[in-house]
Short mmCIF file of C-alpha atoms in Angstrom, two decimals:
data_model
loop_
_atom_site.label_atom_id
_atom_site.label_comp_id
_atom_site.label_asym_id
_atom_site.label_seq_id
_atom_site.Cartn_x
_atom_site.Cartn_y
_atom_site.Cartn_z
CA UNK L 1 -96.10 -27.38 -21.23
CA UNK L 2 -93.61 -24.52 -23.06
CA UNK L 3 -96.12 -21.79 -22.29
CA UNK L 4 -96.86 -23.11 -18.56
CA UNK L 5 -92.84 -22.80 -17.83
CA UNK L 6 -92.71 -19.64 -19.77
CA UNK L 7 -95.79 -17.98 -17.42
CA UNK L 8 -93.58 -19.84 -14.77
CA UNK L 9 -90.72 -17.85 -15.16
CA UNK L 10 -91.80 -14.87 -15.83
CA UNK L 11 -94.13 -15.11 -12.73
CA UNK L 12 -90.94 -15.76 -10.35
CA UNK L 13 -89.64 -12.20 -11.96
CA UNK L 14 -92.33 -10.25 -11.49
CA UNK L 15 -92.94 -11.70 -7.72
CA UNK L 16 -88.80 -11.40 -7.23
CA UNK L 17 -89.39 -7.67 -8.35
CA UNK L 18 -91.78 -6.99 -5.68
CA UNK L 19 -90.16 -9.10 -3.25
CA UNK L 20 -86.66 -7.78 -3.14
CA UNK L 21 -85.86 -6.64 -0.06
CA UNK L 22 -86.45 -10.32 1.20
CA UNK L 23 -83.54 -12.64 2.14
CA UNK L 24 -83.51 -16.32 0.69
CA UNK L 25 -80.95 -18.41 0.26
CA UNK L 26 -79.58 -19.10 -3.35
CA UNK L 27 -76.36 -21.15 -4.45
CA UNK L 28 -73.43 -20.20 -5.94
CA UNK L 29 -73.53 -19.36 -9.87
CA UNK L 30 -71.24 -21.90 -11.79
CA UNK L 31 -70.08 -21.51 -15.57
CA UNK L 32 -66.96 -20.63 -17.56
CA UNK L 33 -66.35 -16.96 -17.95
CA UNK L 34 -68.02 -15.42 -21.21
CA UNK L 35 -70.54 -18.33 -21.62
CA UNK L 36 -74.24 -17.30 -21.61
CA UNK L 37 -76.99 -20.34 -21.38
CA UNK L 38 -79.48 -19.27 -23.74
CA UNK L 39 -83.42 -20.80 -23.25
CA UNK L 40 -85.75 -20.91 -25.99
CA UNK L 41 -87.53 -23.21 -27.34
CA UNK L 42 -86.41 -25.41 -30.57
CA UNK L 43 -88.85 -23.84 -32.81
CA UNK L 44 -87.72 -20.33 -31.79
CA UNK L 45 -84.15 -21.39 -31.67
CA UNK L 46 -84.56 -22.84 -35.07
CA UNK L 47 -85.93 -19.74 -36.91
CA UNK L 48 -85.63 -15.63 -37.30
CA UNK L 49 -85.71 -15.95 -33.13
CA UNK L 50 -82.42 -17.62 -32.85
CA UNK L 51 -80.62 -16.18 -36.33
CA UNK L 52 -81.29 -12.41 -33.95
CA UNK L 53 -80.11 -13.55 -30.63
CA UNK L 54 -76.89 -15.34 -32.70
CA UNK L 55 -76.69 -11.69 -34.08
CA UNK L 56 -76.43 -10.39 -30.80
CA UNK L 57 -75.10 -12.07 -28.60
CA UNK L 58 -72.64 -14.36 -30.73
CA UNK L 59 -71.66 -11.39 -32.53
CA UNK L 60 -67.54 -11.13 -33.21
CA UNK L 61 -65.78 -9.85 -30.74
CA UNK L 62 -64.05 -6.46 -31.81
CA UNK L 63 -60.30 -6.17 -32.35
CA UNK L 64 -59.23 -10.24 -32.25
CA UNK L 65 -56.79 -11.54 -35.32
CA UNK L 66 -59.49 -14.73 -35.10
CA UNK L 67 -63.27 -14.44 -35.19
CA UNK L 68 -64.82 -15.49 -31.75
CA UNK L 69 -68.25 -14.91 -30.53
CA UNK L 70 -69.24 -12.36 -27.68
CA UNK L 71 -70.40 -15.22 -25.20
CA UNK L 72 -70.15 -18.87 -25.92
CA UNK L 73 -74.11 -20.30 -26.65
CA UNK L 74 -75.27 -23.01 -24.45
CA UNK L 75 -78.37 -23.80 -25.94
CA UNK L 76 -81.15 -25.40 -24.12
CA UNK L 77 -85.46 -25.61 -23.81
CA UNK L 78 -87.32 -24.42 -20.80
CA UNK L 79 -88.18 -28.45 -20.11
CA UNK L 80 -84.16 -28.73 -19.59
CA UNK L 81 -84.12 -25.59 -17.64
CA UNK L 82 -83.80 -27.35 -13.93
CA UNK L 83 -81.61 -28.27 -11.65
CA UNK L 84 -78.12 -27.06 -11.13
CA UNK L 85 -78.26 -25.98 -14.66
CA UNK L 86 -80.52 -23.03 -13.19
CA UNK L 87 -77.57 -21.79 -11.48
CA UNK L 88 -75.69 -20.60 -14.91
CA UNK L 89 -74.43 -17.50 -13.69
CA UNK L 90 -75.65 -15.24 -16.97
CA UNK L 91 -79.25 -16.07 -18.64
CA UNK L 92 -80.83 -15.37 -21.44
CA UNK L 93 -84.88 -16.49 -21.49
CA UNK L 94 -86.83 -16.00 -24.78
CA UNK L 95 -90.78 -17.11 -25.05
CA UNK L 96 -93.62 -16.50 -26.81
CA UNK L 97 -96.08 -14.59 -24.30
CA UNK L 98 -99.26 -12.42 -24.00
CA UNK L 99 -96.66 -9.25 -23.62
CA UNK L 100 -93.96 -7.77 -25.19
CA UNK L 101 -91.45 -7.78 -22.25
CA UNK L 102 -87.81 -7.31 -21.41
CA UNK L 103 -86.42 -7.97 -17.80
CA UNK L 104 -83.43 -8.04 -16.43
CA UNK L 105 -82.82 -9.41 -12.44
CA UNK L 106 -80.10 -10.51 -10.33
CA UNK L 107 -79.42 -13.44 -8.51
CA UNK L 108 -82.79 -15.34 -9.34
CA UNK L 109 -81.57 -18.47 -8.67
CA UNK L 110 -77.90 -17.86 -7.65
CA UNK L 111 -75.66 -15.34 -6.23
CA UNK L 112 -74.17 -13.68 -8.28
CA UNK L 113 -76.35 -14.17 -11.38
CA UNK L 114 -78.19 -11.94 -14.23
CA UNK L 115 -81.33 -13.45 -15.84
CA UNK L 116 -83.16 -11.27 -18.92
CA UNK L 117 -86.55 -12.20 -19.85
CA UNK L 118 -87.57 -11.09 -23.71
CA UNK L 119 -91.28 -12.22 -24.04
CA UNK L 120 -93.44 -11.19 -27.31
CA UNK L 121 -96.37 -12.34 -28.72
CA UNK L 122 -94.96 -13.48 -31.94
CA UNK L 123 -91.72 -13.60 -33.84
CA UNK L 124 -91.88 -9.97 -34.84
CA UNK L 125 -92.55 -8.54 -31.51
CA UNK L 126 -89.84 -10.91 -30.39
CA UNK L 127 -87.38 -9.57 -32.47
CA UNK L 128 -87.84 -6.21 -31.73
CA UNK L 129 -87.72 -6.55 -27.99
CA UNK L 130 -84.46 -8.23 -28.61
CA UNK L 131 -83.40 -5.39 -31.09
CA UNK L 132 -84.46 -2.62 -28.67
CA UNK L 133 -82.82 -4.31 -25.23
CA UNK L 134 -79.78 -6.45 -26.58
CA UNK L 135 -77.75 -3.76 -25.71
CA UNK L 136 -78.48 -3.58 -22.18
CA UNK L 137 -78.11 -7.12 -21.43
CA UNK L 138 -75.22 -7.53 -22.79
CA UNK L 139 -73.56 -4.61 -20.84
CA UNK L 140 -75.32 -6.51 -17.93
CA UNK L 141 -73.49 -9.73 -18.81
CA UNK L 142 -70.72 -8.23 -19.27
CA UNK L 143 -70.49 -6.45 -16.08
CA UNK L 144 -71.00 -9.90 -14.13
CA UNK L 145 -68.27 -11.63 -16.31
CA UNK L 146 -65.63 -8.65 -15.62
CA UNK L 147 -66.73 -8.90 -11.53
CA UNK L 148 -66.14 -12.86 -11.64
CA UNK L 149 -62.81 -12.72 -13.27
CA UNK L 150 -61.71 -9.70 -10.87
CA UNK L 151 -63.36 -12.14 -8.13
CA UNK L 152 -61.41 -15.31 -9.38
CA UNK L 153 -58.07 -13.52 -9.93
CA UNK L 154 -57.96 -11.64 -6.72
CA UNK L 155 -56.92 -14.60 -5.01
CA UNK L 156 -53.76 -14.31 -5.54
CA UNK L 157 -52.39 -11.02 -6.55
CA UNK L 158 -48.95 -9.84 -7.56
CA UNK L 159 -47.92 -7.61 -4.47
CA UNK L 160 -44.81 -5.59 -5.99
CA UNK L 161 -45.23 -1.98 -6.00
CA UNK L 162 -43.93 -0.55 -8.58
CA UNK L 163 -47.26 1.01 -10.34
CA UNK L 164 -47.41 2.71 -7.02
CA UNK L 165 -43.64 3.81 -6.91
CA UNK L 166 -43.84 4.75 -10.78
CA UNK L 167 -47.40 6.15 -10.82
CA UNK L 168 -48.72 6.28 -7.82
CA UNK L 169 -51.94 3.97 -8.80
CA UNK L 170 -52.91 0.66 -7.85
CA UNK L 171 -53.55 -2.18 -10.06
CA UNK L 172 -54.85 -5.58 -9.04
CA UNK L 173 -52.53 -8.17 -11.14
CA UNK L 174 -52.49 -11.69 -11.04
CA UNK L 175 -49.55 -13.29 -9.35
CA UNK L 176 -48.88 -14.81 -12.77
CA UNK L 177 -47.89 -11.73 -14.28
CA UNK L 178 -44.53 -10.63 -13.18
CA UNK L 179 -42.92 -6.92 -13.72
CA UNK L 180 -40.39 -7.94 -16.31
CA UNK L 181 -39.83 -4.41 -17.81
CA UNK L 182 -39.50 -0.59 -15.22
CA UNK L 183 -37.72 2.59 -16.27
CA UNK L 184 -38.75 6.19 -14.93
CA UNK L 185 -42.47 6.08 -17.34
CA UNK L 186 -42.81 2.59 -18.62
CA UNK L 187 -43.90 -0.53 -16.61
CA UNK L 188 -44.31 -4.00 -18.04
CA UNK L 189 -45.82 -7.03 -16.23
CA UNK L 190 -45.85 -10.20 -18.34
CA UNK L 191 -47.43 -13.66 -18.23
CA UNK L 192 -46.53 -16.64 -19.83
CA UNK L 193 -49.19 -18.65 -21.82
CA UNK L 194 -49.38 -21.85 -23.33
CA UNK L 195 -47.61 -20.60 -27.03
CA UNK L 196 -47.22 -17.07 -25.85
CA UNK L 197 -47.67 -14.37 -23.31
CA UNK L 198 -50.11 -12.05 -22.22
CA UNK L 199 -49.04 -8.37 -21.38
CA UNK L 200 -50.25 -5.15 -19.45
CA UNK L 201 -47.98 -1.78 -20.13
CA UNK L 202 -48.38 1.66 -18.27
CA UNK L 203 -47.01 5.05 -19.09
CA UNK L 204 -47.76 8.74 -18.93
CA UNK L 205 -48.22 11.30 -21.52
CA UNK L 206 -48.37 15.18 -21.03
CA UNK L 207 -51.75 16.16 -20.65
CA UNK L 208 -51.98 17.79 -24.47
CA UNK L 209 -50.08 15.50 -25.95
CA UNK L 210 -53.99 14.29 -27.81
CA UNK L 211 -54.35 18.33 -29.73
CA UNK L 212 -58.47 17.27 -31.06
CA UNK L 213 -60.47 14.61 -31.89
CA UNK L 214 -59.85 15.07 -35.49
CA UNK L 215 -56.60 13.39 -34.99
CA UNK L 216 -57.00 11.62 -32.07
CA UNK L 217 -56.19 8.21 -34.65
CA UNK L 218 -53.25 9.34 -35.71
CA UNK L 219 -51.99 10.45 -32.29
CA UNK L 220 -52.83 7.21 -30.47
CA UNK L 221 -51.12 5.33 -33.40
CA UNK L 222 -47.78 7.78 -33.61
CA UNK L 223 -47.57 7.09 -29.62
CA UNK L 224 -47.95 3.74 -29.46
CA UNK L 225 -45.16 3.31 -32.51
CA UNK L 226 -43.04 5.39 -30.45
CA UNK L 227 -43.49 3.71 -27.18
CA UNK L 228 -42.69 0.35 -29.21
CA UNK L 229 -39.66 1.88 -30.93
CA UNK L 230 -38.05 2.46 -27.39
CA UNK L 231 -39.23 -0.07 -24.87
CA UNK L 232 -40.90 -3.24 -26.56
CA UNK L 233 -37.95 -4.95 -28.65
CA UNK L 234 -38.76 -8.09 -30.78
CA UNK L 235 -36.12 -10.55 -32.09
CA UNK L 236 -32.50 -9.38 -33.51
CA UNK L 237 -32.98 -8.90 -36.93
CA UNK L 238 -29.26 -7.56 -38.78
CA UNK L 239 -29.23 -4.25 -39.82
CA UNK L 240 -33.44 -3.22 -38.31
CA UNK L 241 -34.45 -2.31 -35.09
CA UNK L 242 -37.11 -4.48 -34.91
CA UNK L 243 -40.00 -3.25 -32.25
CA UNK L 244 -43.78 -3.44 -31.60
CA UNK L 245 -45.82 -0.92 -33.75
CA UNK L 246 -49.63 -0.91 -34.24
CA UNK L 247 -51.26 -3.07 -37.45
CA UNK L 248 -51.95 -0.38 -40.22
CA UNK L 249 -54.08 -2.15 -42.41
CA UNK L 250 -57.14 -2.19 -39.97
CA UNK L 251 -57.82 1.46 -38.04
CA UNK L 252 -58.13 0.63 -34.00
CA UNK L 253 -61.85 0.51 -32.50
CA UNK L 254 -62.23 3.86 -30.34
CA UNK L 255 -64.92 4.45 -27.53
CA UNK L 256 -65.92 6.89 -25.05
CA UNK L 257 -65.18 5.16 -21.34
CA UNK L 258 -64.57 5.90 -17.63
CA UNK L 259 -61.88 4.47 -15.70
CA UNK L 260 -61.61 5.06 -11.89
CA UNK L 261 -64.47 7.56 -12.34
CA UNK L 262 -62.21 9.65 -14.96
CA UNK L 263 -63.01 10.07 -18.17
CA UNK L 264 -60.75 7.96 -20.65
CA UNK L 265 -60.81 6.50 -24.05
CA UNK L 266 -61.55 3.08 -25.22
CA UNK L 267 -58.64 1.51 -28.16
CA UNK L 268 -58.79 -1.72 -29.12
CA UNK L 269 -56.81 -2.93 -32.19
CA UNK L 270 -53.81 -5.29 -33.17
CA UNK L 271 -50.35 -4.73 -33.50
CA UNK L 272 -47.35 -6.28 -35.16
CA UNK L 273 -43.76 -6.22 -35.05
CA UNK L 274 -41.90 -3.84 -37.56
CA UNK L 275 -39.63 -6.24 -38.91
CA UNK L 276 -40.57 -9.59 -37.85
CA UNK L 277 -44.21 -11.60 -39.01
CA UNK L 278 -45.94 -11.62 -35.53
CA UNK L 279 -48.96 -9.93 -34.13
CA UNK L 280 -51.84 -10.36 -31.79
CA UNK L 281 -54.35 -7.75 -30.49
CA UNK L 282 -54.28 -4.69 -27.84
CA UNK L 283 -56.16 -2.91 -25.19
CA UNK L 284 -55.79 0.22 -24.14
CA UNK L 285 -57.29 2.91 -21.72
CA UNK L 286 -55.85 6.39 -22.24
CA UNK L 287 -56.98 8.20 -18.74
CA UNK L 288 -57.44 11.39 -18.40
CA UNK L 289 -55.80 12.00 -15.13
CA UNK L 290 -56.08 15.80 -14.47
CA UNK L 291 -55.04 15.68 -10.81
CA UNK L 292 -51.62 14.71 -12.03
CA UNK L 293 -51.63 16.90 -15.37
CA UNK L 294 -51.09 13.77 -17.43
CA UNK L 295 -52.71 11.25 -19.88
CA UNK L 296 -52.19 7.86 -17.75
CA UNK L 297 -51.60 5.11 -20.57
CA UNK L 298 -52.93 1.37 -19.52
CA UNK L 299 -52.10 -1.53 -22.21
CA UNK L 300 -53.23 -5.01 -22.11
CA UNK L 301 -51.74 -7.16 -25.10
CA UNK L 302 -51.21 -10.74 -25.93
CA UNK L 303 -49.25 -12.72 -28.27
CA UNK L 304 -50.56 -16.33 -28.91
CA UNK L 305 -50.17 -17.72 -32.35
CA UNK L 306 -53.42 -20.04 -33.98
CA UNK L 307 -55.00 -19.79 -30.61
CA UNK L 308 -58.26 -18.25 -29.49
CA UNK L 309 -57.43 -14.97 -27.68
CA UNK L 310 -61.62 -13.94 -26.54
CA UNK L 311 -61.00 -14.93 -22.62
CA UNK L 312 -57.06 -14.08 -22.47
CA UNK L 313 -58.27 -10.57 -23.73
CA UNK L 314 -60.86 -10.39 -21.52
CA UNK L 315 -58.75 -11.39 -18.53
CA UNK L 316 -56.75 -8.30 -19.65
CA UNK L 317 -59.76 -6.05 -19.47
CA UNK L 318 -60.69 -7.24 -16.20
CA UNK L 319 -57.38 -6.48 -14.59
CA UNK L 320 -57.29 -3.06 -16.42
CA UNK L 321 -60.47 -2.27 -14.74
CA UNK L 322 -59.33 -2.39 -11.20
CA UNK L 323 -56.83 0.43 -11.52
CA UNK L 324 -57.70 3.24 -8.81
CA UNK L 325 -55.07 6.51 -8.27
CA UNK L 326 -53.94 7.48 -4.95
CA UNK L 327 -54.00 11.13 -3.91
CA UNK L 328 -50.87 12.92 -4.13
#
């Protein structure tokens, strides 16, 4: 019965590959943001199978004061694999098969939806497919997630305009987040959060304010110090200016990205207050907006004590995302 539904499955790929300019009718995904339901069967689960997609795709998430996992595991057999449950928006199918296989559709059995196949013909070949393509599927999950969270929180959207009046760029913010914080080159929407807030920051920089890579760290962490010294306060303390400055103990996490088709840079890291025992984690997207002769600074950070932080950073991400600049 396990390798009839895995030939089943993999069938209704490989026909949906050939087949997909037809139109058909599938339901509406359902599932909490960042959860992934992951089919295999027990023995798989149970062994070097499961230990490699837990390596994967329950891996920590970079840059969060509390260890969370990438997506949160449902676990389930192909025999459960029916139903409504079908209709889990992200998908992860592993089987033993007569090929070594990776595949990757959308909207197999709802809209929107991403389902990867890994197929090998034993544990070993398995494991490498999974080594070779985990990658790609997760930057495929992840892409659906961020679109679904845009898609949730774009029905109701803050409509002030003071990115545009400041910046001249467009953000799509929750109605939840209101602008508590606008001078001349600093913006700050906040939210409030059960223990906390959450928090996205913009402000410019002149275009060579980053000299090389070399010391591209130590520039992003003398301008965000700076940035905190003037505009993000924390609690009177007698006799210190207490502000927001970045955590030193741990360097920030910093990618290669593109933002509103400009090239930008990926930091993600935690900060702290300078005088004061608080903390939480940070997002940011430093833009290289040429048009304007500037570096376009986009900050997501939260503060929530004890609590999980995965999906409120996430949410931060996905708003980040959406910025687009207006011509001059």
């Amino acid at each position: 019965m396990k390798k009839i539904a895995s030939i089943l499955v993999i069938s209704l790929l490989l026909l949906s590959c050939k087949d997909d300019k037809s139109v058909k009718y599938v339901p509406e995904s359902i599932g909490a943001i960042n959860s992934l339901s992951v089919v295999i069967d027990n023995e798989l689960w149970q062994g070097e199978v499961g230990d490699k997609v837990r390596e994967y795709f329950a891996a920590p998430v970079v840059g969060l004061t509390l260890e969370e996992p990438l997506f949160t595991i449902n676990y389930m057999p192909p025999s459960v694999f029916t139903g409504s449950i079908q209709h889990s928006r992200s998908v992860l199918y592993v089987t033993r098969d007569s090929t070594n296989k990776t595949l990757i559709k959308t909207d197999v059995y709802a809209k929107p939806q991403k389902v990867a196949v890994i197929s090998g013909k034993n544990v070993q070949d398995i494991k490498k497919e999974i080594d070779a393509n985990a990658g790609k599927i997760i930057e495929a999950f992840r892409g659906l997630e961020i679109t679904e969270a845009q898609k949730r929180f774009r029905r109701s959207l803050n409509r002030e305009g003071v990115l545009k009046e400041t910046f001249n760029v467009n953000l799509e913010i929750p109605s939840a987040y209101k602008v508590g914080r606008q001078e001349d080159n600093f913006v700050w929407y906040d939210r409030q959060v059960p223990k906390g807030t959450m928090n996205v920051i913009m402000y410019a920089m002149p275009e060579d304010y980053f000299k090389n890579d070399s010391t591209l760290v130590r520039d992003i962490l003398r301008m965000r110090d700076s940035i905190g010294s003037v505009y993000i306060p924390g609690e009177d303390i007698p006799g210190k200016k207490n502000h927001m400055v970045t955590e030193k103990i741990f360097a920030p996490h910093v990618y290669p990205a593109e933002i509103a088709g400009k090239k930008a840079v990926e930091v993600r890291g935690l900060w702290e207050m300078s005088d004061y025992p608080m903390g939480g984690p940070y997002l940011m997207y430093i833009i290289n907006d040429k048009e304007n002769n500037r570096k376009l600074i986009i900050e997501g950070f939260t503060f929530a004590p004890a609590s999980r932080k995965r999906d409120n950073m996430f949410e931060l991400e996905a708003i980040l995302k959406t910025i687009t600049f207006n011509k001059s």
